[in-house]
CSV table of C-alpha atoms and ligand atoms in Angstrom, one decimal:
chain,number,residue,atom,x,y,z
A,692,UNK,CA,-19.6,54.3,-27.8
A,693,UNK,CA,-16.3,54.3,-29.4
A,694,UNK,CA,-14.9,50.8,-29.5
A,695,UNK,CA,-11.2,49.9,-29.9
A,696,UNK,CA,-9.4,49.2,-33.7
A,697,UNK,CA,-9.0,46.0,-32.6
A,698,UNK,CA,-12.1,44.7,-31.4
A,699,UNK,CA,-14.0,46.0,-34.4
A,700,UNK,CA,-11.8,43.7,-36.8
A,701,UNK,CA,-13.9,40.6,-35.1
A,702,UNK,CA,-16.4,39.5,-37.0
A,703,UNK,CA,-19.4,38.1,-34.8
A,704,UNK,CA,-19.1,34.5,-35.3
A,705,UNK,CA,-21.5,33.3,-38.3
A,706,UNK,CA,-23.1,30.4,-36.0
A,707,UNK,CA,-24.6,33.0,-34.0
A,708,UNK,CA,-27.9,34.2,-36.2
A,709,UNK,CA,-28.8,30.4,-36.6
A,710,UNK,CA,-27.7,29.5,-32.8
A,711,UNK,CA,-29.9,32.3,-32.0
A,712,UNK,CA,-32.6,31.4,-34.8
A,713,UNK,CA,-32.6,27.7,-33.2
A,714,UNK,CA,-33.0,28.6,-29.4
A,715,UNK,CA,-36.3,31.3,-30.6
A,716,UNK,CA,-37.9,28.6,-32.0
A,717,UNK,CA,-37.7,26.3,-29.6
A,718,UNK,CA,-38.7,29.0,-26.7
A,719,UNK,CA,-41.7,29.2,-29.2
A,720,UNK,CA,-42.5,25.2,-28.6
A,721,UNK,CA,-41.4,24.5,-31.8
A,722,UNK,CA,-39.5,20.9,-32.1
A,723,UNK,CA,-35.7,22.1,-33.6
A,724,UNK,CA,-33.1,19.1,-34.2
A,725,UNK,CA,-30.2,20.5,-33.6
A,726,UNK,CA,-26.9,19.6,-35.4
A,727,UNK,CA,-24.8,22.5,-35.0
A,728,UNK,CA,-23.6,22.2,-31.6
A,729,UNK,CA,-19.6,21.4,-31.0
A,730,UNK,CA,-20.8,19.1,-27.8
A,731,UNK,CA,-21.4,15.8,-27.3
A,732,UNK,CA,-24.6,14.7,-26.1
A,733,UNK,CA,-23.7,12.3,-22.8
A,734,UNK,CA,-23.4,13.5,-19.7
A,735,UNK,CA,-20.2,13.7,-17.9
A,736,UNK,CA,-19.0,10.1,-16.5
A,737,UNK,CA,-20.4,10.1,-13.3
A,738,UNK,CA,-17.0,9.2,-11.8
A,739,UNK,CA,-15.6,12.4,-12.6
A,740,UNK,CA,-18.8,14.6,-11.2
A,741,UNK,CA,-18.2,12.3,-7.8
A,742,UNK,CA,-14.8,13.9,-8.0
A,743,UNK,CA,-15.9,17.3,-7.8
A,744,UNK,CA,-18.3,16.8,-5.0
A,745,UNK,CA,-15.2,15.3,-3.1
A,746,UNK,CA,-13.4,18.1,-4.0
A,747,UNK,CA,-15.9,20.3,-3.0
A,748,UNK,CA,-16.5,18.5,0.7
A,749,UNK,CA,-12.6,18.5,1.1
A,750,UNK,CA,-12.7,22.3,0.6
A,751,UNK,CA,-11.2,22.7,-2.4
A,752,UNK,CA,-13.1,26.1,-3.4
A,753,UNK,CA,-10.5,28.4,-3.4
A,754,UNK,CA,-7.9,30.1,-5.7
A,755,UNK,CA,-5.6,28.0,-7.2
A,756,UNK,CA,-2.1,28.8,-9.1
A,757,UNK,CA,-3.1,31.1,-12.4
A,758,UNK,CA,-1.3,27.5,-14.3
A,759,UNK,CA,-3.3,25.4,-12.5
A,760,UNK,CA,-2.8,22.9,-9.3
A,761,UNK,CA,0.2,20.5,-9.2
A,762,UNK,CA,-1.6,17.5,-9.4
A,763,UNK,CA,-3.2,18.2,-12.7
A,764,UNK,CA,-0.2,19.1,-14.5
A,765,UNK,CA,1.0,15.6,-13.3
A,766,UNK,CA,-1.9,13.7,-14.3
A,767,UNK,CA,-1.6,15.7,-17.7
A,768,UNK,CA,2.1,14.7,-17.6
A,769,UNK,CA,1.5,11.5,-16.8
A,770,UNK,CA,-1.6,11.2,-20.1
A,771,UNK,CA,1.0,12.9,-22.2
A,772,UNK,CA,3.1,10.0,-21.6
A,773,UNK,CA,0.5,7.3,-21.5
A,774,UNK,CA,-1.1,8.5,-25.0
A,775,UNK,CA,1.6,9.9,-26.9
A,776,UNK,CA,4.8,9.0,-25.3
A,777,UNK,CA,5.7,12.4,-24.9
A,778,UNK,CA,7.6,13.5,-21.8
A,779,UNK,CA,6.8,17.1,-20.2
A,780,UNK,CA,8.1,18.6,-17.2
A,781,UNK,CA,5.8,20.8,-15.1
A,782,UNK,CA,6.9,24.3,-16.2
A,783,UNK,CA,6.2,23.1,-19.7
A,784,UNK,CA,2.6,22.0,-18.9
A,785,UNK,CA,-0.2,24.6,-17.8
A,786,UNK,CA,-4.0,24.3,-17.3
A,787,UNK,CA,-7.0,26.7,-19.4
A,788,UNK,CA,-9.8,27.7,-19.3
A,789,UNK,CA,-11.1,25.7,-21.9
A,790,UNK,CA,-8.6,24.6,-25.2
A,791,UNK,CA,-10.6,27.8,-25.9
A,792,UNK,CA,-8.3,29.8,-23.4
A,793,UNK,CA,-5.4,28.4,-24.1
A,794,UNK,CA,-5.3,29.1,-27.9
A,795,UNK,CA,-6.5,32.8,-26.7
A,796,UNK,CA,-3.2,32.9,-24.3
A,797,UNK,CA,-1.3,31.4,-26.8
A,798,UNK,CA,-1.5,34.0,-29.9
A,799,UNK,CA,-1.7,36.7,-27.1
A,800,UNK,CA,2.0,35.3,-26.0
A,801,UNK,CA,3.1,34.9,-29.2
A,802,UNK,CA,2.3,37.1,-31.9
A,803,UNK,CA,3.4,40.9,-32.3
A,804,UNK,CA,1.4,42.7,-34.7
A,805,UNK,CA,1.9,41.9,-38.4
A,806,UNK,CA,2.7,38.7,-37.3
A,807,UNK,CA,1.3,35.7,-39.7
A,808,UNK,CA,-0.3,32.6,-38.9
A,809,UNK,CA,-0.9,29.5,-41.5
A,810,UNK,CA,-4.6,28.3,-40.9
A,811,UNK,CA,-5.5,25.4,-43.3
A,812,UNK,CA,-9.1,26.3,-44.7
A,813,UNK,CA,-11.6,24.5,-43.5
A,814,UNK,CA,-10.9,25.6,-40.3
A,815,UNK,CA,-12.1,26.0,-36.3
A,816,UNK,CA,-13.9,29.2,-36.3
A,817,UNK,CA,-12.1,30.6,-33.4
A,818,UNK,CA,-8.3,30.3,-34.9
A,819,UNK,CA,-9.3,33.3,-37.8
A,820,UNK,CA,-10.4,35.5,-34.6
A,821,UNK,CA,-8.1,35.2,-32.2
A,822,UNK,CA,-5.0,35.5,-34.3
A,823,UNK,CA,-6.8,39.1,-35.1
A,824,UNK,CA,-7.5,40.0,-31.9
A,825,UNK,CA,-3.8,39.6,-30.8
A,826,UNK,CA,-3.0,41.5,-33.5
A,827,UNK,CA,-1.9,38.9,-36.0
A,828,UNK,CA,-2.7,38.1,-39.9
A,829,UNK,CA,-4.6,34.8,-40.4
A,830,UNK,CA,-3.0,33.4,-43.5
A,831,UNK,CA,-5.7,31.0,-45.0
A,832,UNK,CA,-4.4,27.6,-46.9
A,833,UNK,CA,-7.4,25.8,-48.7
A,834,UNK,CA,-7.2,22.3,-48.1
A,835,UNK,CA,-8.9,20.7,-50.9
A,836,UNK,CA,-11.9,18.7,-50.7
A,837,UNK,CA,-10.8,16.3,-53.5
A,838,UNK,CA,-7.4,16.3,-50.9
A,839,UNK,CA,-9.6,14.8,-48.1
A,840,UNK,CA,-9.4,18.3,-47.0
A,841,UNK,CA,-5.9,18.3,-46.5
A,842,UNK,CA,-3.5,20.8,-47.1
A,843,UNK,CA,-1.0,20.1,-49.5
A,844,UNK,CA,3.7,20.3,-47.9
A,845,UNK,CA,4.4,21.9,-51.2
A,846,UNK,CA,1.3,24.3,-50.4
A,847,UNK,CA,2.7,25.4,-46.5
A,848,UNK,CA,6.0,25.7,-48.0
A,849,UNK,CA,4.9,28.6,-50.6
A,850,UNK,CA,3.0,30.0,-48.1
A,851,UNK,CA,5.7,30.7,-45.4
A,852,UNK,CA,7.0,34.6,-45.5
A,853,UNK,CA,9.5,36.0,-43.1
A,854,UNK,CA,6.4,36.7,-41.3
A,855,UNK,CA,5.1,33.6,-40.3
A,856,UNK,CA,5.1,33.0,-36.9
A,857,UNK,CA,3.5,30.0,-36.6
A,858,UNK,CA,1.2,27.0,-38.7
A,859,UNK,CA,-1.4,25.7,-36.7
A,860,UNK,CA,-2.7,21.9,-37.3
A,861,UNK,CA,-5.9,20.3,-35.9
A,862,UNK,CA,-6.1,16.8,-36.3
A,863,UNK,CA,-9.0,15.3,-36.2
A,864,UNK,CA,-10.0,18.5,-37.3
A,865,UNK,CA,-13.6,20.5,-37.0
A,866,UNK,CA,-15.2,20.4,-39.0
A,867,UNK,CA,-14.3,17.9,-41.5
A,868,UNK,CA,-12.6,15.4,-39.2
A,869,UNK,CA,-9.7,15.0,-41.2
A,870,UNK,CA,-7.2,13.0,-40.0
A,871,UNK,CA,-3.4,13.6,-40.8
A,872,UNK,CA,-0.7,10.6,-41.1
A,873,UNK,CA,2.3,10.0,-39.9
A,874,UNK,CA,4.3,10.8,-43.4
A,875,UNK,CA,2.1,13.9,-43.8
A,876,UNK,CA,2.6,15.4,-40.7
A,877,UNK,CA,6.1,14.6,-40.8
A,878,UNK,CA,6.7,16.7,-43.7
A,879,UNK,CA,4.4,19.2,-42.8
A,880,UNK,CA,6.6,19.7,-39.5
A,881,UNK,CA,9.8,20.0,-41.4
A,882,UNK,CA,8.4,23.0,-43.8
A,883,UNK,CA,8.1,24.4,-40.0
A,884,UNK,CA,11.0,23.0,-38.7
A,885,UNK,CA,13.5,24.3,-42.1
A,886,UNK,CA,11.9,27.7,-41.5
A,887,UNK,CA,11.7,28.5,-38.0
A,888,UNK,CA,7.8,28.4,-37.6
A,889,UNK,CA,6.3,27.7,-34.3
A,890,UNK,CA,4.2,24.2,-34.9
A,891,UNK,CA,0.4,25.1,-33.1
A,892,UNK,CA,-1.0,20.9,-32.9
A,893,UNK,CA,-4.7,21.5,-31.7
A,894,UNK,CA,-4.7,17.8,-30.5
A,895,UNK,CA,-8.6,18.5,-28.4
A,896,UNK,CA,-10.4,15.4,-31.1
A,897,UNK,CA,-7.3,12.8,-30.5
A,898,UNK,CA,-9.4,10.0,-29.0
A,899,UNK,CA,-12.0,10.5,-31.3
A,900,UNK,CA,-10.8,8.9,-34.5
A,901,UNK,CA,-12.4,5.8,-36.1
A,902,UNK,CA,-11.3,4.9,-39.3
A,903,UNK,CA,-8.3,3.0,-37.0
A,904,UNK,CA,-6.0,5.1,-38.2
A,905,UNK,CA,-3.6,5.9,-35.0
A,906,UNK,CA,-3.6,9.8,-33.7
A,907,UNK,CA,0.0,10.9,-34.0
A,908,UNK,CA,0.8,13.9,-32.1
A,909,UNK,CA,3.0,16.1,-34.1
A,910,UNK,CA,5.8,16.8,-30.9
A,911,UNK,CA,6.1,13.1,-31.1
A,912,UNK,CA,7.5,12.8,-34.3
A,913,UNK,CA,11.3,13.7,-32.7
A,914,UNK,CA,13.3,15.9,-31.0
A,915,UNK,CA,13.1,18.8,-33.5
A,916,UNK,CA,9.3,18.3,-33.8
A,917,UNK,CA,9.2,18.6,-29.7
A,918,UNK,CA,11.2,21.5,-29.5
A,919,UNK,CA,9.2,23.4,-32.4
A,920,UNK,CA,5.7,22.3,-31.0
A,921,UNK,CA,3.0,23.6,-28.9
A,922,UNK,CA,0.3,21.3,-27.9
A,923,UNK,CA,-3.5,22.3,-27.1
A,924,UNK,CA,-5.5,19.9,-25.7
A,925,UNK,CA,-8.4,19.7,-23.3
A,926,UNK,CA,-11.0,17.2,-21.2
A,927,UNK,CA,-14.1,18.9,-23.2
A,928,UNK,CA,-14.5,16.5,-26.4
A,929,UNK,CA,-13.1,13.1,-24.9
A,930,UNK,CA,-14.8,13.2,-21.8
A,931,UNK,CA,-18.1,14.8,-22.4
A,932,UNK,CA,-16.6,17.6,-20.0
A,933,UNK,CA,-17.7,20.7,-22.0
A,934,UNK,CA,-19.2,23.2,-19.6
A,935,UNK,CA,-16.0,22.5,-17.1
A,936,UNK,CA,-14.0,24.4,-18.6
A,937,UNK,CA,-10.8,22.6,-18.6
A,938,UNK,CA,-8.2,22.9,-21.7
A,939,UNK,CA,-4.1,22.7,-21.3
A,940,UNK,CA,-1.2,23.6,-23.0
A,941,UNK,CA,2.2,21.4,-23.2
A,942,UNK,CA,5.4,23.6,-24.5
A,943,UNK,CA,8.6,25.2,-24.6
A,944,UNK,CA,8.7,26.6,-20.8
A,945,UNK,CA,9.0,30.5,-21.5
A,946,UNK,CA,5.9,30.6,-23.4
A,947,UNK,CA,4.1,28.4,-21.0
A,948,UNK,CA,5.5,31.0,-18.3
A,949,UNK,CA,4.1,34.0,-20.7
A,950,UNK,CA,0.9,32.5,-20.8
A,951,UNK,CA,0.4,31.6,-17.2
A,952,UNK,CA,1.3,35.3,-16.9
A,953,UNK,CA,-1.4,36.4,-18.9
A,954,UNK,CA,-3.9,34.3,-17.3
A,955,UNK,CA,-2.9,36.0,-13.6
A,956,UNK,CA,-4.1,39.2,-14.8
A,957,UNK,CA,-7.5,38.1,-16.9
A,958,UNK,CA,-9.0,34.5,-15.8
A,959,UNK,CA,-7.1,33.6,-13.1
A,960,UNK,CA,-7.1,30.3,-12.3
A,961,UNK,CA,-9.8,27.7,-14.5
A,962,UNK,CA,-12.3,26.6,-11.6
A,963,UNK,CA,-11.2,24.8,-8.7
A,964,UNK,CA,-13.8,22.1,-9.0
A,965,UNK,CA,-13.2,21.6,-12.8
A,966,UNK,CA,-9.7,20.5,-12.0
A,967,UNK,CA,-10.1,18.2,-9.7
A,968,UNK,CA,-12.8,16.3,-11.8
A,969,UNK,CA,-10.2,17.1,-14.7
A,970,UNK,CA,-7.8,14.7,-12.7
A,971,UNK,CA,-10.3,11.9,-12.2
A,972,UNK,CA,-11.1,12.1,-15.9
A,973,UNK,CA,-7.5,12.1,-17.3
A,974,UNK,CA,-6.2,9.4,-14.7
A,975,UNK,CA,-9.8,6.9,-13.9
A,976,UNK,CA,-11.1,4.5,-16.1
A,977,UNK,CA,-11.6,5.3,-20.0
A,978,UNK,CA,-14.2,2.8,-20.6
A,979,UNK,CA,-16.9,5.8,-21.0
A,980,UNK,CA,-14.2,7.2,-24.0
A,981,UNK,CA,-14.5,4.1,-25.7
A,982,UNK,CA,-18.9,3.5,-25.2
A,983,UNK,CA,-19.0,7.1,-26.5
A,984,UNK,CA,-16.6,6.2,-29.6
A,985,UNK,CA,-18.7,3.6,-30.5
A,986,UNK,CA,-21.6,5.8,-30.4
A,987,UNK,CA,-20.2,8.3,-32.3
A,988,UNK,CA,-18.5,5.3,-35.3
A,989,UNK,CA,-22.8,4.2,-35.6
A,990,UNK,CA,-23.9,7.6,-35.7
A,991,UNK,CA,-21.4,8.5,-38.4
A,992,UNK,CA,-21.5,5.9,-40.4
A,993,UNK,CA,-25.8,6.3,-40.4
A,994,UNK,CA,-25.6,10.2,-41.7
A,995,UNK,CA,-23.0,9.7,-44.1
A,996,UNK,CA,-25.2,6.5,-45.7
A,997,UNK,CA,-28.4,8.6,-45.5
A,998,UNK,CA,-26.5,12.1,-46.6
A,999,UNK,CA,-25.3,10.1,-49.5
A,1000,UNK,CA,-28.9,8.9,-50.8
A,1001,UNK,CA,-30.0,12.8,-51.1
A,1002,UNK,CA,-30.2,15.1,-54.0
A,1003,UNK,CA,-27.8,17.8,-54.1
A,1004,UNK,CA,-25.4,17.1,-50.9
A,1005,UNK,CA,-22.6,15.0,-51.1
A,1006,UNK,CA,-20.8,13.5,-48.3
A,1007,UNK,CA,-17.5,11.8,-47.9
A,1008,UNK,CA,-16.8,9.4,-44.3
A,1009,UNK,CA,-14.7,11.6,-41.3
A,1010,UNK,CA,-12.0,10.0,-39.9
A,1011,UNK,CA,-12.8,11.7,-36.7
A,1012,UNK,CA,-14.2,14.4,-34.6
A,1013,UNK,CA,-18.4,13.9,-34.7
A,1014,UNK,CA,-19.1,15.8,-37.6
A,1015,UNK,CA,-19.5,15.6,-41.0
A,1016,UNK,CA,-18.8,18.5,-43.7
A,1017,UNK,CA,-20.8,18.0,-46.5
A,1018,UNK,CA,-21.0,19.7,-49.9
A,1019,UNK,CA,-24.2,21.7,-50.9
A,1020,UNK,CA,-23.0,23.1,-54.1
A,1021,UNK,CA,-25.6,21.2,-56.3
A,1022,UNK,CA,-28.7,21.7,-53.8
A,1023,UNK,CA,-27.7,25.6,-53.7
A,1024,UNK,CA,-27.9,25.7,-57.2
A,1025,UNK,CA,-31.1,23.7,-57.3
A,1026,UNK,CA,-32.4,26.2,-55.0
A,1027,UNK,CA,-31.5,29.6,-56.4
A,1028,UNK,CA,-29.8,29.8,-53.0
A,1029,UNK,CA,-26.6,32.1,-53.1
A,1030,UNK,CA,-24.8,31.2,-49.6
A,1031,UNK,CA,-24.5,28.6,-47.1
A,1032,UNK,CA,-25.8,30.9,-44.4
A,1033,UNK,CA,-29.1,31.1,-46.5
A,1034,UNK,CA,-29.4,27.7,-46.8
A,1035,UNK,CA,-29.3,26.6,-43.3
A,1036,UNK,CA,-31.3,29.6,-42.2
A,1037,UNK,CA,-34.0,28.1,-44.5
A,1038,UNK,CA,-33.7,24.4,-43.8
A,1039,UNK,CA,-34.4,25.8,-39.9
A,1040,UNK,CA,-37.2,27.7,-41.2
A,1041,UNK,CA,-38.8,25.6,-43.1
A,1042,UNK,CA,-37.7,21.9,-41.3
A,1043,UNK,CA,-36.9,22.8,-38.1
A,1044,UNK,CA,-32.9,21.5,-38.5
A,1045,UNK,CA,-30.3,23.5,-37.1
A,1046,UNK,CA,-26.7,23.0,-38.7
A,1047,UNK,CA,-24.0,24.9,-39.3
A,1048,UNK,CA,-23.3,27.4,-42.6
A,1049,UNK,CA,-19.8,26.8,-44.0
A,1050,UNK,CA,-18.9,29.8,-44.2
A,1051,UNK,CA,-18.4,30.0,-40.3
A,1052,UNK,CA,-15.4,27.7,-41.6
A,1053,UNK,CA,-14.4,29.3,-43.9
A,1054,UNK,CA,-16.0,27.6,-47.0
A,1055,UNK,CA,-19.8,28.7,-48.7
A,1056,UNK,CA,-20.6,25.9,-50.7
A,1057,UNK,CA,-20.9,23.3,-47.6
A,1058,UNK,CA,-22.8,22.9,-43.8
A,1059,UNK,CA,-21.4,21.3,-40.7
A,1060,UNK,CA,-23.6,18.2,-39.2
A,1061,UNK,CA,-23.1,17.5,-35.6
A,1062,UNK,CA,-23.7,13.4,-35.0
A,1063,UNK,CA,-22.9,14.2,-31.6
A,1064,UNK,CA,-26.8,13.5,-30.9
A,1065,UNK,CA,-29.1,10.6,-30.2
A,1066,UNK,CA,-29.9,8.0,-33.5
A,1067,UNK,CA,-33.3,8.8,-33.3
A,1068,UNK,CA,-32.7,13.0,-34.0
A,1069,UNK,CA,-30.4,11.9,-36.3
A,1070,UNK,CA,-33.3,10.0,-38.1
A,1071,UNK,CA,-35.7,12.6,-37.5
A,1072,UNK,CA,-33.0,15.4,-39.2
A,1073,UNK,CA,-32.1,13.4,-42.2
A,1074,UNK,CA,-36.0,12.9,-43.4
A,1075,UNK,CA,-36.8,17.0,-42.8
A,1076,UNK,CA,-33.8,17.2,-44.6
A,1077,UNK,CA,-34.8,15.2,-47.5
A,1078,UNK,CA,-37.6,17.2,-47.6
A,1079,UNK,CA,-35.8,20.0,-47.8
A,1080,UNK,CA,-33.6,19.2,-50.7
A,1081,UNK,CA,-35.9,17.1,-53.1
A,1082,UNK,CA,-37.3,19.6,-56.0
A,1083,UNK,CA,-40.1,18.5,-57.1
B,963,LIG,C1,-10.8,22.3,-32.8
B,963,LIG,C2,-11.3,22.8,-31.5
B,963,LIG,N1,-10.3,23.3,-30.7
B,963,LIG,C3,-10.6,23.9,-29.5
B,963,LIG,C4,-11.9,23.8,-29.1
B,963,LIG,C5,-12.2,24.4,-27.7
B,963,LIG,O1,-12.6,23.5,-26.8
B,963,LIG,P1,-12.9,23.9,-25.3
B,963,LIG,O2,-12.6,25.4,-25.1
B,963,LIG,O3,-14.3,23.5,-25.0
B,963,LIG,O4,-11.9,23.1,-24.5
B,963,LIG,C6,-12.9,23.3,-29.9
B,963,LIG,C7,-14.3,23.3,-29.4
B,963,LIG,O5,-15.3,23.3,-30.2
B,963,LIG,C8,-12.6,22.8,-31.1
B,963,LIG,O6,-13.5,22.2,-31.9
């Protein structure tokens, strides 16, 4: 089978071989701790899976508008404006798949080939692919681990060609859960701003942020940051709503059009179902946002302490998302082991923990920890782990 230019260019996503590793293992019996999953580990708030049996019983099981139904882009309106005091109209606002989806419309809408997008390194293991698959040139900016991760104004700046079509930001971001400020992102926006670059704000971790630093969205920074901004967002993270499906985009009104375009001739519409629980998630109570925060803030703040106390890793505290990126540089070295893939295909091996290689993100000298997991496999994970690293 002869398989298209384009799609050979994808590289099969580096999580996969230890994902797959993971699941064999524990098909075998074996007892796996997994860390690498991107999910957290509550159910949905039963509130919102009452919603979709109504929905459901009142017969809403059919096709839908590609953008999605009316009343979600108003509750989304209507969050925009709660959360971020932003104001969208309707035509400005349509409903994914999945952030996933959206990101996927997105690049498909907006780049033509040779196109370059800015992707601060560490970064979400789908941006790199997607941008490729719609025919674009991931442009990768380290963002420095003595920088919090964070990439540098003067940096973007010397990075923008008369290529660049657009800088995407994700704050919190996965997988270090840095968190930008106000100031930073501020001048960040105006490199874009100056030079004509569409702003990409990947906004899906915004409730999850607990050093009490505010999220700041970047549209809300002014007019000029508005007009330059597209917003991705999504009901999987917050609302424990992962296998729904539900992601949505807030823009300039042509591209939302393009991309709702796109969607009527691949997904169609995201489920029926989804969006109506969507609705009662965005728009009923947010206590469960806040129980699982606080989850999340214990959680943290145990790995990072017990991280800390082993040989080899080094670990600073996230801002936000639920996961910690820690350095294995020294525990490599300790080991004689060459990449981050092989370390975390031995710690599975040999401990039965499941975490994420760096260099799925774009980095081989660290692994991503998901804390988005009860205390007690947390506890379980950090003593294999110490077994793992201490040389004796
Ligand atoms: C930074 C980031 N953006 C987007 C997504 C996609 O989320 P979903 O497609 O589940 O809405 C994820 C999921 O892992 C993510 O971590």
């Amino acid at each position: 089978m002869q398989l298209s230019k384009r799609v050979q260019q994808v590289a099969p996503s580096v999580t996969l071989t230890i994902t797959a590793m993971a699941r064999a293992l524990k098909d075998g019996g074996k007892d796996v701790v997994g860390l690498g999953a991107g999910e957290p580990d509550f159910n949905t708030p039963q509130h919102i899976i009452e919603a979709a049996i109504q929905a459901m019983n009142a017969g809403h099981t059919k096709y839908t508008p590609a953008s999605g139904i009316a009343s979600l882009k108003e509750a989304i309106i209507r969050k925009f404006h709660r959360d971020n005091r932003l104001q969208y109209t309707a035509n400005q606002v349509m409903v994914t798949v999945g952030a996933k989806h959206a990101l996927y419309n997105l690049f498909q809408a907006l780049l033509d080939p040779g196109d370059e997008v800015i992707i601060p390194t560490p970064y979400w293991v789908s941006y790199v692919e997607q941008v490729k698959l719609a025919g674009g040139v991931p442009v990768l900016l380290e963002g420095k681990e003595e920088d919090g991760f964070k990439i540098s104004t003067s940096d973007l700046a010397a990075a923008v060609t008369e290529r660049t079509k657009a800088f995407l930001i994700n704050s919190p971001s996965n997988p270090t859960g840095a968190v930008y400020t106000k100031e930073e992102l501020t001048d960040l926006g105006r490199v874009c701003i100056d030079q004509n670059v569409t702003i990409i704000s990947d906004e899906i971790y915004e409730h999850l942020i607990y050093s009490g630093q505010p999220h700041i969205s970047m549209a809300s920074l002014g007019e000029e940051y508005y007009n330059q901004t597209v917003i991705i967002n999504g009901v999987s993270k917050t609302y424990s709503m992962t296998g729904w499906r539900i992601g949505y985009v807030a823009g300039n009104a042509d591209l939302i059009q393009a991309m709702s375009n796109i969607s009527s001739h691949s997904t169609s519409n995201p489920a029926s179902i989804a969006q109506y629980a969507a609705i009662a998630a965005l728009e009923g109570p947010q206590e469960p946002v806040a129980t699982m925060r606080t989850a999340f803030a214990q959680r943290r703040d145990f790995l990072v302490a017990a991280l800390q106390q082993l040989p080899g890793i080094s670990a600073s505290t996230p801002a936000g998302a639920f996961y910690v990126y820690a350095n294995i540089a020294e525990s490599m070295k300790a080991k004689s082991i060459k990449t981050s893939a092989e370390w975390a295909q031995k710690l599975l091996e040999e401990e039965l923990v499941a975490v994420v290689p760096g260099s799925a993100f774009g980095t081989d000298e660290h692994v991503r920890l998901s804390y988005a997991t009860s205390m007690e496999q947390l506890e379980k994970a950090v003593e294999r782990i110490k077994r793992f690293v201490d040389i004796q």
